[in-house]
């Protein structure tokens, strides 16, 4: 198991209570969008989410990273962050996901 370099700056409660999960493109490569910014939106306020197993501090620093083929990368990151928080897949409301 890979060691998580930095703890997430949110709690499972904050994650579950967010109104929306927002991903924006951080870096576009020849393989598509591989680096993402992730925010929780609650009551009109944004909170940037950093840390966890998808967070990169070297090379592609400051982004959540996913270069898998054939998947919705933002959704895959959302599920990974939820797992980092100890949530089960049915506790992660995918309908809250917005990709900009």
mmCIF file of N, CA, C and O in Angstrom:
data_model
loop_
_atom_site.group_PDB
_atom_site.id
_atom_site.type_symbol
_atom_site.label_atom_id
_atom_site.label_comp_id
_atom_site.label_asym_id
_atom_site.label_seq_id
_atom_site.Cartn_x
_atom_site.Cartn_y
_atom_site.Cartn_z
ATOM 1 N N UNK A 1 0.840 -1.190 0.000
ATOM 2 C CA UNK A 1 0.000 0.000 0.000
ATOM 3 C C UNK A 1 0.877 1.242 0.000
ATOM 4 O O UNK A 1 1.845 1.331 0.739
ATOM 5 N N UNK A 2 0.499 2.178 -0.848
ATOM 6 C CA UNK A 2 1.243 3.411 -0.978
ATOM 7 C C UNK A 2 1.002 4.308 0.225
ATOM 8 O O UNK A 2 -0.119 4.442 0.687
ATOM 9 N N UNK A 3 2.057 4.910 0.734
ATOM 10 C CA UNK A 3 1.921 5.828 1.867
ATOM 11 C C UNK A 3 1.347 7.161 1.398
ATOM 12 O O UNK A 3 1.780 7.719 0.405
ATOM 13 N N UNK A 4 0.345 7.646 2.110
ATOM 14 C CA UNK A 4 -0.261 8.933 1.783
ATOM 15 C C UNK A 4 0.663 10.027 2.288
ATOM 16 O O UNK A 4 0.999 10.080 3.469
ATOM 17 N N UNK A 5 1.090 10.897 1.375
ATOM 18 C CA UNK A 5 2.073 11.914 1.716
ATOM 19 C C UNK A 5 1.516 13.024 2.589
ATOM 20 O O UNK A 5 2.201 13.585 3.394
ATOM 21 N N UNK A 6 0.253 13.346 2.394
ATOM 22 C CA UNK A 6 -0.346 14.451 3.147
ATOM 23 C C UNK A 6 -1.786 14.085 3.457
ATOM 24 O O UNK A 6 -2.512 13.624 2.604
ATOM 25 N N UNK A 7 -2.180 14.298 4.693
ATOM 26 C CA UNK A 7 -3.565 14.038 5.065
ATOM 27 C C UNK A 7 -4.488 14.998 4.329
ATOM 28 O O UNK A 7 -4.107 16.128 4.016
ATOM 29 N N UNK A 8 -5.687 14.540 4.078
ATOM 30 C CA UNK A 8 -6.691 15.410 3.481
ATOM 31 C C UNK A 8 -7.017 16.551 4.442
ATOM 32 O O UNK A 8 -6.996 16.373 5.662
ATOM 33 N N UNK A 9 -7.333 17.707 3.893
ATOM 34 C CA UNK A 9 -7.655 18.873 4.727
ATOM 35 C C UNK A 9 -9.157 18.986 4.999
ATOM 36 O O UNK A 9 -9.629 20.041 5.402
ATOM 37 N N UNK A 10 -9.890 17.904 4.756
ATOM 38 C CA UNK A 10 -11.330 17.878 5.037
ATOM 39 C C UNK A 10 -11.657 16.633 5.851
ATOM 40 O O UNK A 10 -10.875 15.695 5.898
ATOM 41 N N UNK A 11 -12.812 16.650 6.465
ATOM 42 C CA UNK A 11 -13.284 15.482 7.207
ATOM 43 C C UNK A 11 -14.352 14.768 6.383
ATOM 44 O O UNK A 11 -14.907 15.339 5.429
ATOM 45 N N UNK A 12 -14.663 13.548 6.772
ATOM 46 C CA UNK A 12 -15.723 12.796 6.113
ATOM 47 C C UNK A 12 -17.059 13.539 6.246
ATOM 48 O O UNK A 12 -17.855 13.568 5.306
ATOM 49 N N UNK A 13 -17.279 14.173 7.371
ATOM 50 C CA UNK A 13 -18.518 14.918 7.590
ATOM 51 C C UNK A 13 -18.628 16.094 6.617
ATOM 52 O O UNK A 13 -19.673 16.303 6.005
ATOM 53 N N UNK A 14 -17.536 16.860 6.452
ATOM 54 C CA UNK A 14 -17.539 17.972 5.502
ATOM 55 C C UNK A 14 -17.817 17.469 4.079
ATOM 56 O O UNK A 14 -18.572 18.080 3.331
ATOM 57 N N UNK A 15 -17.195 16.361 3.732
ATOM 58 C CA UNK A 15 -17.360 15.775 2.404
ATOM 59 C C UNK A 15 -18.812 15.387 2.159
ATOM 60 O O UNK A 15 -19.394 15.749 1.147
ATOM 61 N N UNK A 16 -19.399 14.683 3.105
ATOM 62 C CA UNK A 16 -20.776 14.208 2.945
ATOM 63 C C UNK A 16 -21.786 15.353 2.948
ATOM 64 O O UNK A 16 -22.819 15.269 2.287
ATOM 65 N N UNK A 17 -21.503 16.418 3.674
ATOM 66 C CA UNK A 17 -22.453 17.532 3.791
ATOM 67 C C UNK A 17 -22.301 18.584 2.691
ATOM 68 O O UNK A 17 -23.094 19.522 2.634
ATOM 69 N N UNK A 18 -21.314 18.424 1.811
ATOM 70 C CA UNK A 18 -21.129 19.396 0.726
ATOM 71 C C UNK A 18 -22.336 19.385 -0.202
ATOM 72 O O UNK A 18 -22.963 18.345 -0.414
ATOM 73 N N UNK A 19 -22.652 20.555 -0.734
ATOM 74 C CA UNK A 19 -23.747 20.659 -1.702
ATOM 75 C C UNK A 19 -23.324 20.099 -3.058
ATOM 76 O O UNK A 19 -24.104 19.462 -3.746
ATOM 77 N N UNK A 20 -22.072 20.362 -3.452
ATOM 78 C CA UNK A 20 -21.531 19.905 -4.734
ATOM 79 C C UNK A 20 -20.057 19.562 -4.587
ATOM 80 O O UNK A 20 -19.354 20.118 -3.740
ATOM 81 N N UNK A 21 -19.594 18.641 -5.434
ATOM 82 C CA UNK A 21 -18.174 18.305 -5.573
ATOM 83 C C UNK A 21 -17.753 18.851 -6.926
ATOM 84 O O UNK A 21 -18.276 18.442 -7.951
ATOM 85 N N UNK A 22 -16.816 19.781 -6.949
ATOM 86 C CA UNK A 22 -16.452 20.453 -8.192
ATOM 87 C C UNK A 22 -14.997 20.151 -8.555
ATOM 88 O O UNK A 22 -14.089 20.370 -7.762
ATOM 89 N N UNK A 23 -14.817 19.651 -9.783
ATOM 90 C CA UNK A 23 -13.493 19.410 -10.337
ATOM 91 C C UNK A 23 -13.264 20.363 -11.497
ATOM 92 O O UNK A 23 -14.143 20.534 -12.345
ATOM 93 N N UNK A 24 -12.100 21.000 -11.527
ATOM 94 C CA UNK A 24 -11.708 21.845 -12.650
ATOM 95 C C UNK A 24 -10.380 21.327 -13.187
ATOM 96 O O UNK A 24 -9.571 20.767 -12.442
ATOM 97 N N UNK A 25 -10.170 21.539 -14.471
ATOM 98 C CA UNK A 25 -8.930 21.087 -15.104
ATOM 99 C C UNK A 25 -7.752 21.852 -14.528
ATOM 100 O O UNK A 25 -7.766 23.078 -14.446
ATOM 101 N N UNK A 26 -6.730 21.108 -14.134
ATOM 102 C CA UNK A 26 -5.515 21.725 -13.629
ATOM 103 C C UNK A 26 -4.418 21.710 -14.671
ATOM 104 O O UNK A 26 -3.693 22.678 -14.849
ATOM 105 N N UNK A 27 -4.319 20.593 -15.398
ATOM 106 C CA UNK A 27 -3.302 20.466 -16.438
ATOM 107 C C UNK A 27 -3.818 19.519 -17.504
ATOM 108 O O UNK A 27 -4.310 18.436 -17.194
ATOM 109 N N UNK A 28 -3.681 19.944 -18.740
ATOM 110 C CA UNK A 28 -4.102 19.116 -19.861
ATOM 111 C C UNK A 28 -2.847 18.639 -20.578
ATOM 112 O O UNK A 28 -1.984 19.444 -20.938
ATOM 113 N N UNK A 29 -2.740 17.325 -20.761
ATOM 114 C CA UNK A 29 -1.610 16.727 -21.463
ATOM 115 C C UNK A 29 -2.119 16.080 -22.738
ATOM 116 O O UNK A 29 -3.310 16.125 -23.041
ATOM 117 N N UNK A 30 -1.244 15.429 -23.468
ATOM 118 C CA UNK A 30 -1.675 14.738 -24.694
ATOM 119 C C UNK A 30 -2.628 13.582 -24.380
ATOM 120 O O UNK A 30 -3.304 13.075 -25.255
ATOM 121 N N UNK A 31 -2.674 13.172 -23.129
ATOM 122 C CA UNK A 31 -3.580 12.111 -22.697
ATOM 123 C C UNK A 31 -4.884 12.657 -22.124
ATOM 124 O O UNK A 31 -5.641 11.924 -21.519
ATOM 125 N N UNK A 32 -5.120 13.931 -22.277
ATOM 126 C CA UNK A 32 -6.321 14.553 -21.737
ATOM 127 C C UNK A 32 -6.027 15.271 -20.430
ATOM 128 O O UNK A 32 -4.883 15.564 -20.108
ATOM 129 N N UNK A 33 -7.062 15.526 -19.657
ATOM 130 C CA UNK A 33 -6.892 16.192 -18.360
ATOM 131 C C UNK A 33 -6.411 15.141 -17.362
ATOM 132 O O UNK A 33 -7.111 14.175 -17.090
ATOM 133 N N UNK A 34 -5.212 15.329 -16.851
ATOM 134 C CA UNK A 34 -4.662 14.376 -15.888
ATOM 135 C C UNK A 34 -4.500 14.993 -14.503
ATOM 136 O O UNK A 34 -4.363 14.272 -13.525
ATOM 137 N N UNK A 35 -4.510 16.313 -14.416
ATOM 138 C CA UNK A 35 -4.354 16.991 -13.133
ATOM 139 C C UNK A 35 -5.601 17.829 -12.873
ATOM 140 O O UNK A 35 -6.065 18.558 -13.752
ATOM 141 N N UNK A 36 -6.106 17.713 -11.666
ATOM 142 C CA UNK A 36 -7.387 18.327 -11.325
ATOM 143 C C UNK A 36 -7.309 19.134 -10.047
ATOM 144 O O UNK A 36 -6.604 18.764 -9.108
ATOM 145 N N UNK A 37 -8.066 20.227 -10.017
ATOM 146 C CA UNK A 37 -8.357 20.951 -8.779
ATOM 147 C C UNK A 37 -9.685 20.397 -8.279
ATOM 148 O O UNK A 37 -10.574 20.107 -9.070
ATOM 149 N N UNK A 38 -9.811 20.258 -6.965
ATOM 150 C CA UNK A 38 -11.040 19.723 -6.389
ATOM 151 C C UNK A 38 -11.518 20.652 -5.280
ATOM 152 O O UNK A 38 -10.739 21.060 -4.422
ATOM 153 N N UNK A 39 -12.808 20.997 -5.334
ATOM 154 C CA UNK A 39 -13.412 21.896 -4.355
ATOM 155 C C UNK A 39 -14.719 21.308 -3.825
ATOM 156 O O UNK A 39 -15.439 20.632 -4.560
ATOM 157 N N UNK A 40 -15.002 21.584 -2.574
ATOM 158 C CA UNK A 40 -16.325 21.322 -2.016
ATOM 159 C C UNK A 40 -17.076 22.641 -2.043
ATOM 160 O O UNK A 40 -16.507 23.688 -1.731
ATOM 161 N N UNK A 41 -18.332 22.592 -2.413
ATOM 162 C CA UNK A 41 -19.184 23.778 -2.382
ATOM 163 C C UNK A 41 -20.266 23.548 -1.349
ATOM 164 O O UNK A 41 -20.974 22.539 -1.394
ATOM 165 N N UNK A 42 -20.355 24.459 -0.387
ATOM 166 C CA UNK A 42 -21.393 24.373 0.633
ATOM 167 C C UNK A 42 -21.850 25.787 0.966
ATOM 168 O O UNK A 42 -21.034 26.650 1.278
ATOM 169 N N UNK A 43 -23.163 25.983 0.884
ATOM 170 C CA UNK A 43 -23.758 27.291 1.186
ATOM 171 C C UNK A 43 -23.093 28.427 0.404
ATOM 172 O O UNK A 43 -22.837 29.501 0.939
ATOM 173 N N UNK A 44 -22.752 28.182 -0.858
ATOM 174 C CA UNK A 44 -22.162 29.204 -1.709
ATOM 175 C C UNK A 44 -20.687 29.461 -1.477
ATOM 176 O O UNK A 44 -20.116 30.350 -2.103
ATOM 177 N N UNK A 45 -20.045 28.709 -0.586
ATOM 178 C CA UNK A 45 -18.621 28.891 -0.304
ATOM 179 C C UNK A 45 -17.825 27.691 -0.800
ATOM 180 O O UNK A 45 -18.233 26.555 -0.626
ATOM 181 N N UNK A 46 -16.659 27.977 -1.399
ATOM 182 C CA UNK A 46 -15.784 26.936 -1.914
ATOM 183 C C UNK A 46 -14.682 26.625 -0.921
ATOM 184 O O UNK A 46 -14.151 27.528 -0.279
ATOM 185 N N UNK A 47 -14.322 25.357 -0.834
ATOM 186 C CA UNK A 47 -13.169 24.942 -0.040
ATOM 187 C C UNK A 47 -12.322 24.039 -0.919
ATOM 188 O O UNK A 47 -12.797 23.017 -1.415
ATOM 189 N N UNK A 48 -11.063 24.417 -1.142
ATOM 190 C CA UNK A 48 -10.170 23.600 -1.952
ATOM 191 C C UNK A 48 -9.730 22.389 -1.136
ATOM 192 O O UNK A 48 -9.323 22.510 0.021
ATOM 193 N N UNK A 49 -9.797 21.231 -1.764
ATOM 194 C CA UNK A 49 -9.413 19.982 -1.114
ATOM 195 C C UNK A 49 -8.002 19.625 -1.556
ATOM 196 O O UNK A 49 -7.718 19.546 -2.757
ATOM 197 N N UNK A 50 -7.113 19.427 -0.577
ATOM 198 C CA UNK A 50 -5.750 18.993 -0.867
ATOM 199 C C UNK A 50 -5.422 17.794 -0.002
ATOM 200 O O UNK A 50 -6.061 17.544 1.013
ATOM 201 N N UNK A 51 -4.409 17.042 -0.440
ATOM 202 C CA UNK A 51 -3.946 15.880 0.305
ATOM 203 C C UNK A 51 -4.587 14.592 -0.170
ATOM 204 O O UNK A 51 -5.373 14.565 -1.104
ATOM 205 N N UNK A 52 -4.206 13.511 0.465
ATOM 206 C CA UNK A 52 -4.735 12.200 0.130
ATOM 207 C C UNK A 52 -3.871 11.459 -0.869
ATOM 208 O O UNK A 52 -2.861 11.964 -1.347
ATOM 209 N N UNK A 53 -4.293 10.261 -1.210
ATOM 210 C CA UNK A 53 -3.475 9.406 -2.078
ATOM 211 C C UNK A 53 -3.416 9.885 -3.523
ATOM 212 O O UNK A 53 -2.517 9.508 -4.256
ATOM 213 N N UNK A 54 -4.338 10.722 -3.950
ATOM 214 C CA UNK A 54 -4.331 11.217 -5.323
ATOM 215 C C UNK A 54 -3.577 12.539 -5.469
ATOM 216 O O UNK A 54 -3.369 13.018 -6.571
ATOM 217 N N UNK A 55 -3.168 13.124 -4.354
ATOM 218 C CA UNK A 55 -2.503 14.428 -4.343
ATOM 219 C C UNK A 55 -1.032 14.260 -4.713
ATOM 220 O O UNK A 55 -0.362 13.358 -4.228
ATOM 221 N N UNK A 56 -0.526 15.141 -5.556
ATOM 222 C CA UNK A 56 0.871 15.100 -5.969
ATOM 223 C C UNK A 56 1.594 16.337 -5.466
ATOM 224 O O UNK A 56 1.131 17.453 -5.660
ATOM 225 N N UNK A 57 2.749 16.087 -4.846
ATOM 226 C CA UNK A 57 3.546 17.197 -4.343
ATOM 227 C C UNK A 57 4.829 17.398 -5.140
ATOM 228 O O UNK A 57 5.479 18.397 -5.006
ATOM 229 N N UNK A 58 5.192 16.412 -5.974
ATOM 230 C CA UNK A 58 6.401 16.535 -6.789
ATOM 231 C C UNK A 58 6.020 16.454 -8.253
ATOM 232 O O UNK A 58 5.149 15.681 -8.635
ATOM 233 N N UNK A 59 6.690 17.227 -9.068
ATOM 234 C CA UNK A 59 6.438 17.202 -10.500
ATOM 235 C C UNK A 59 5.147 17.904 -10.866
ATOM 236 O O UNK A 59 5.156 18.977 -11.437
ATOM 237 N N UNK A 60 4.038 17.320 -10.540
ATOM 238 C CA UNK A 60 2.718 17.887 -10.848
ATOM 239 C C UNK A 60 2.117 18.451 -9.574
ATOM 240 O O UNK A 60 0.985 18.165 -9.229
ATOM 241 N N UNK A 61 2.882 19.237 -8.874
ATOM 242 C CA UNK A 61 2.453 19.666 -7.547
ATOM 243 C C UNK A 61 1.195 20.523 -7.547
ATOM 244 O O UNK A 61 0.939 21.269 -8.459
ATOM 245 N N UNK A 62 0.469 20.339 -6.473
ATOM 246 C CA UNK A 62 -0.705 21.151 -6.258
ATOM 247 C C UNK A 62 -1.963 20.658 -6.935
ATOM 248 O O UNK A 62 -2.931 21.391 -7.026
ATOM 249 N N UNK A 63 -1.953 19.413 -7.418
ATOM 250 C CA UNK A 63 -3.109 18.861 -8.116
ATOM 251 C C UNK A 63 -3.425 17.447 -7.642
ATOM 252 O O UNK A 63 -2.543 16.733 -7.176
ATOM 253 N N UNK A 64 -4.664 17.054 -7.854
ATOM 254 C CA UNK A 64 -5.040 15.651 -7.749
ATOM 255 C C UNK A 64 -4.753 15.061 -9.121
ATOM 256 O O UNK A 64 -5.033 15.681 -10.149
ATOM 257 N N UNK A 65 -4.181 13.864 -9.165
ATOM 258 C CA UNK A 65 -3.653 13.305 -10.399
ATOM 259 C C UNK A 65 -4.271 11.948 -10.710
ATOM 260 O O UNK A 65 -4.412 11.105 -9.832
ATOM 261 N N UNK A 66 -4.636 11.757 -11.988
ATOM 262 C CA UNK A 66 -5.146 10.472 -12.450
ATOM 263 C C UNK A 66 -4.893 10.388 -13.943
ATOM 264 O O UNK A 66 -5.360 11.226 -14.698
ATOM 265 N N UNK A 67 -4.155 9.357 -14.371
ATOM 266 C CA UNK A 67 -3.893 9.213 -15.798
ATOM 267 C C UNK A 67 -4.406 7.880 -16.343
ATOM 268 O O UNK A 67 -3.933 7.384 -17.335
ATOM 269 N N UNK A 68 -5.399 7.297 -15.682
ATOM 270 C CA UNK A 68 -5.967 6.024 -16.122
ATOM 271 C C UNK A 68 -6.726 6.206 -17.436
ATOM 272 O O UNK A 68 -7.297 7.255 -17.696
ATOM 273 N N UNK A 69 -6.768 5.162 -18.222
ATOM 274 C CA UNK A 69 -7.494 5.164 -19.488
ATOM 275 C C UNK A 69 -8.859 4.530 -19.313
ATOM 276 O O UNK A 69 -9.019 3.585 -18.550
ATOM 277 N N UNK A 70 -9.838 5.038 -20.054
ATOM 278 C CA UNK A 70 -11.141 4.402 -20.113
ATOM 279 C C UNK A 70 -12.036 4.620 -18.908
ATOM 280 O O UNK A 70 -12.975 3.878 -18.698
ATOM 281 N N UNK A 71 -11.731 5.621 -18.108
ATOM 282 C CA UNK A 71 -12.568 5.909 -16.942
ATOM 283 C C UNK A 71 -12.893 7.397 -16.915
ATOM 284 O O UNK A 71 -12.255 8.196 -17.585
ATOM 285 N N UNK A 72 -13.875 7.755 -16.143
ATOM 286 C CA UNK A 72 -14.148 9.157 -15.872
ATOM 287 C C UNK A 72 -13.159 9.546 -14.776
ATOM 288 O O UNK A 72 -13.311 9.159 -13.622
ATOM 289 N N UNK A 73 -12.139 10.279 -15.131
ATOM 290 C CA UNK A 73 -11.045 10.564 -14.194
ATOM 291 C C UNK A 73 -11.511 11.337 -12.967
ATOM 292 O O UNK A 73 -11.084 11.058 -11.853
ATOM 293 N N UNK A 74 -12.382 12.307 -13.156
ATOM 294 C CA UNK A 74 -12.879 13.073 -12.010
ATOM 295 C C UNK A 74 -13.681 12.172 -11.075
ATOM 296 O O UNK A 74 -13.529 12.247 -9.853
ATOM 297 N N UNK A 75 -14.521 11.316 -11.625
ATOM 298 C CA UNK A 75 -15.291 10.386 -10.792
ATOM 299 C C UNK A 75 -14.364 9.434 -10.055
ATOM 300 O O UNK A 75 -14.547 9.171 -8.865
ATOM 301 N N UNK A 76 -13.350 8.930 -10.733
ATOM 302 C CA UNK A 76 -12.383 8.034 -10.095
ATOM 303 C C UNK A 76 -11.675 8.740 -8.935
ATOM 304 O O UNK A 76 -11.482 8.159 -7.865
ATOM 305 N N UNK A 77 -11.312 10.002 -9.132
ATOM 306 C CA UNK A 77 -10.686 10.772 -8.049
ATOM 307 C C UNK A 77 -11.653 10.991 -6.894
ATOM 308 O O UNK A 77 -11.273 10.874 -5.726
ATOM 309 N N UNK A 78 -12.896 11.312 -7.209
ATOM 310 C CA UNK A 78 -13.909 11.513 -6.172
ATOM 311 C C UNK A 78 -14.057 10.265 -5.307
ATOM 312 O O UNK A 78 -14.064 10.341 -4.075
ATOM 313 N N UNK A 79 -14.134 9.113 -5.951
ATOM 314 C CA UNK A 79 -14.276 7.853 -5.202
ATOM 315 C C UNK A 79 -13.030 7.562 -4.373
ATOM 316 O O UNK A 79 -13.122 7.099 -3.231
ATOM 317 N N UNK A 80 -11.844 7.848 -4.917
ATOM 318 C CA UNK A 80 -10.598 7.634 -4.176
ATOM 319 C C UNK A 80 -10.529 8.533 -2.946
ATOM 320 O O UNK A 80 -10.118 8.100 -1.868
ATOM 321 N N UNK A 81 -10.937 9.779 -3.087
ATOM 322 C CA UNK A 81 -10.924 10.710 -1.950
ATOM 323 C C UNK A 81 -11.927 10.257 -0.899
ATOM 324 O O UNK A 81 -11.646 10.272 0.296
ATOM 325 N N UNK A 82 -13.088 9.817 -1.339
ATOM 326 C CA UNK A 82 -14.067 9.267 -0.402
ATOM 327 C C UNK A 82 -13.516 8.069 0.361
ATOM 328 O O UNK A 82 -13.705 7.952 1.572
ATOM 329 N N UNK A 83 -12.821 7.182 -0.353
ATOM 330 C CA UNK A 83 -12.194 6.018 0.309
ATOM 331 C C UNK A 83 -11.147 6.475 1.316
ATOM 332 O O UNK A 83 -11.019 5.895 2.390
ATOM 333 N N UNK A 84 -10.364 7.512 0.956
ATOM 334 C CA UNK A 84 -9.361 8.050 1.885
ATOM 335 C C UNK A 84 -9.999 8.516 3.181
ATOM 336 O O UNK A 84 -9.380 8.475 4.241
ATOM 337 N N UNK A 85 -11.244 8.970 3.088
ATOM 338 C CA UNK A 85 -11.974 9.460 4.261
ATOM 339 C C UNK A 85 -12.690 8.347 5.010
ATOM 340 O O UNK A 85 -13.349 8.592 6.011
ATOM 341 N N UNK A 86 -12.564 7.117 4.510
ATOM 342 C CA UNK A 86 -13.175 5.978 5.181
ATOM 343 C C UNK A 86 -14.619 5.726 4.793
ATOM 344 O O UNK A 86 -15.328 4.997 5.479
ATOM 345 N N UNK A 87 -15.069 6.337 3.703
ATOM 346 C CA UNK A 87 -16.453 6.179 3.270
ATOM 347 C C UNK A 87 -16.601 4.981 2.339
ATOM 348 O O UNK A 87 -15.677 4.637 1.608
ATOM 349 N N UNK A 88 -17.789 4.393 2.346
ATOM 350 C CA UNK A 88 -18.128 3.328 1.411
ATOM 351 C C UNK A 88 -18.679 3.972 0.149
ATOM 352 O O UNK A 88 -19.160 5.113 0.181
ATOM 353 N N UNK A 89 -18.651 3.231 -0.932
ATOM 354 C CA UNK A 89 -19.074 3.792 -2.223
ATOM 355 C C UNK A 89 -20.509 4.308 -2.187
ATOM 356 O O UNK A 89 -20.824 5.321 -2.805
ATOM 357 N N UNK A 90 -21.375 3.663 -1.438
ATOM 358 C CA UNK A 90 -22.777 4.122 -1.391
ATOM 359 C C UNK A 90 -22.963 5.365 -0.517
ATOM 360 O O UNK A 90 -24.047 5.942 -0.482
ATOM 361 N N UNK A 91 -21.923 5.809 0.172
ATOM 362 C CA UNK A 91 -21.980 7.036 0.965
ATOM 363 C C UNK A 91 -21.510 8.254 0.163
ATOM 364 O O UNK A 91 -21.592 9.380 0.647
ATOM 365 N N UNK A 92 -21.025 8.023 -1.050
ATOM 366 C CA UNK A 92 -20.505 9.095 -1.902
ATOM 367 C C UNK A 92 -21.571 9.418 -2.943
ATOM 368 O O UNK A 92 -21.849 8.607 -3.818
ATOM 369 N N UNK A 93 -22.170 10.586 -2.836
ATOM 370 C CA UNK A 93 -23.269 10.963 -3.724
ATOM 371 C C UNK A 93 -22.717 11.465 -5.059
ATOM 372 O O UNK A 93 -22.381 12.639 -5.209
ATOM 373 N N UNK A 94 -22.666 10.559 -6.024
ATOM 374 C CA UNK A 94 -22.097 10.883 -7.324
ATOM 375 C C UNK A 94 -22.886 11.953 -8.066
ATOM 376 O O UNK A 94 -22.328 12.670 -8.889
ATOM 377 N N UNK A 95 -24.154 12.105 -7.750
ATOM 378 C CA UNK A 95 -24.978 13.113 -8.427
ATOM 379 C C UNK A 95 -24.549 14.545 -8.069
ATOM 380 O O UNK A 95 -24.940 15.487 -8.746
ATOM 381 N N UNK A 96 -23.720 14.705 -7.029
ATOM 382 C CA UNK A 96 -23.219 16.027 -6.646
ATOM 383 C C UNK A 96 -22.012 16.461 -7.473
ATOM 384 O O UNK A 96 -21.572 17.592 -7.363
ATOM 385 N N UNK A 97 -21.475 15.563 -8.287
ATOM 386 C CA UNK A 97 -20.254 15.826 -9.050
ATOM 387 C C UNK A 97 -20.510 16.797 -10.200
ATOM 388 O O UNK A 97 -21.419 16.604 -11.000
ATOM 389 N N UNK A 98 -19.672 17.832 -10.263
ATOM 390 C CA UNK A 98 -19.688 18.790 -11.378
ATOM 391 C C UNK A 98 -18.272 18.882 -11.902
ATOM 392 O O UNK A 98 -17.315 19.083 -11.143
ATOM 393 N N UNK A 99 -18.127 18.764 -13.227
ATOM 394 C CA UNK A 99 -16.821 18.873 -13.871
ATOM 395 C C UNK A 99 -16.834 20.120 -14.751
ATOM 396 O O UNK A 99 -17.667 20.240 -15.646
ATOM 397 N N UNK A 100 -15.934 21.045 -14.467
ATOM 398 C CA UNK A 100 -15.872 22.291 -15.245
ATOM 399 C C UNK A 100 -14.614 22.328 -16.089
ATOM 400 O O UNK A 100 -13.608 21.816 -15.742
#
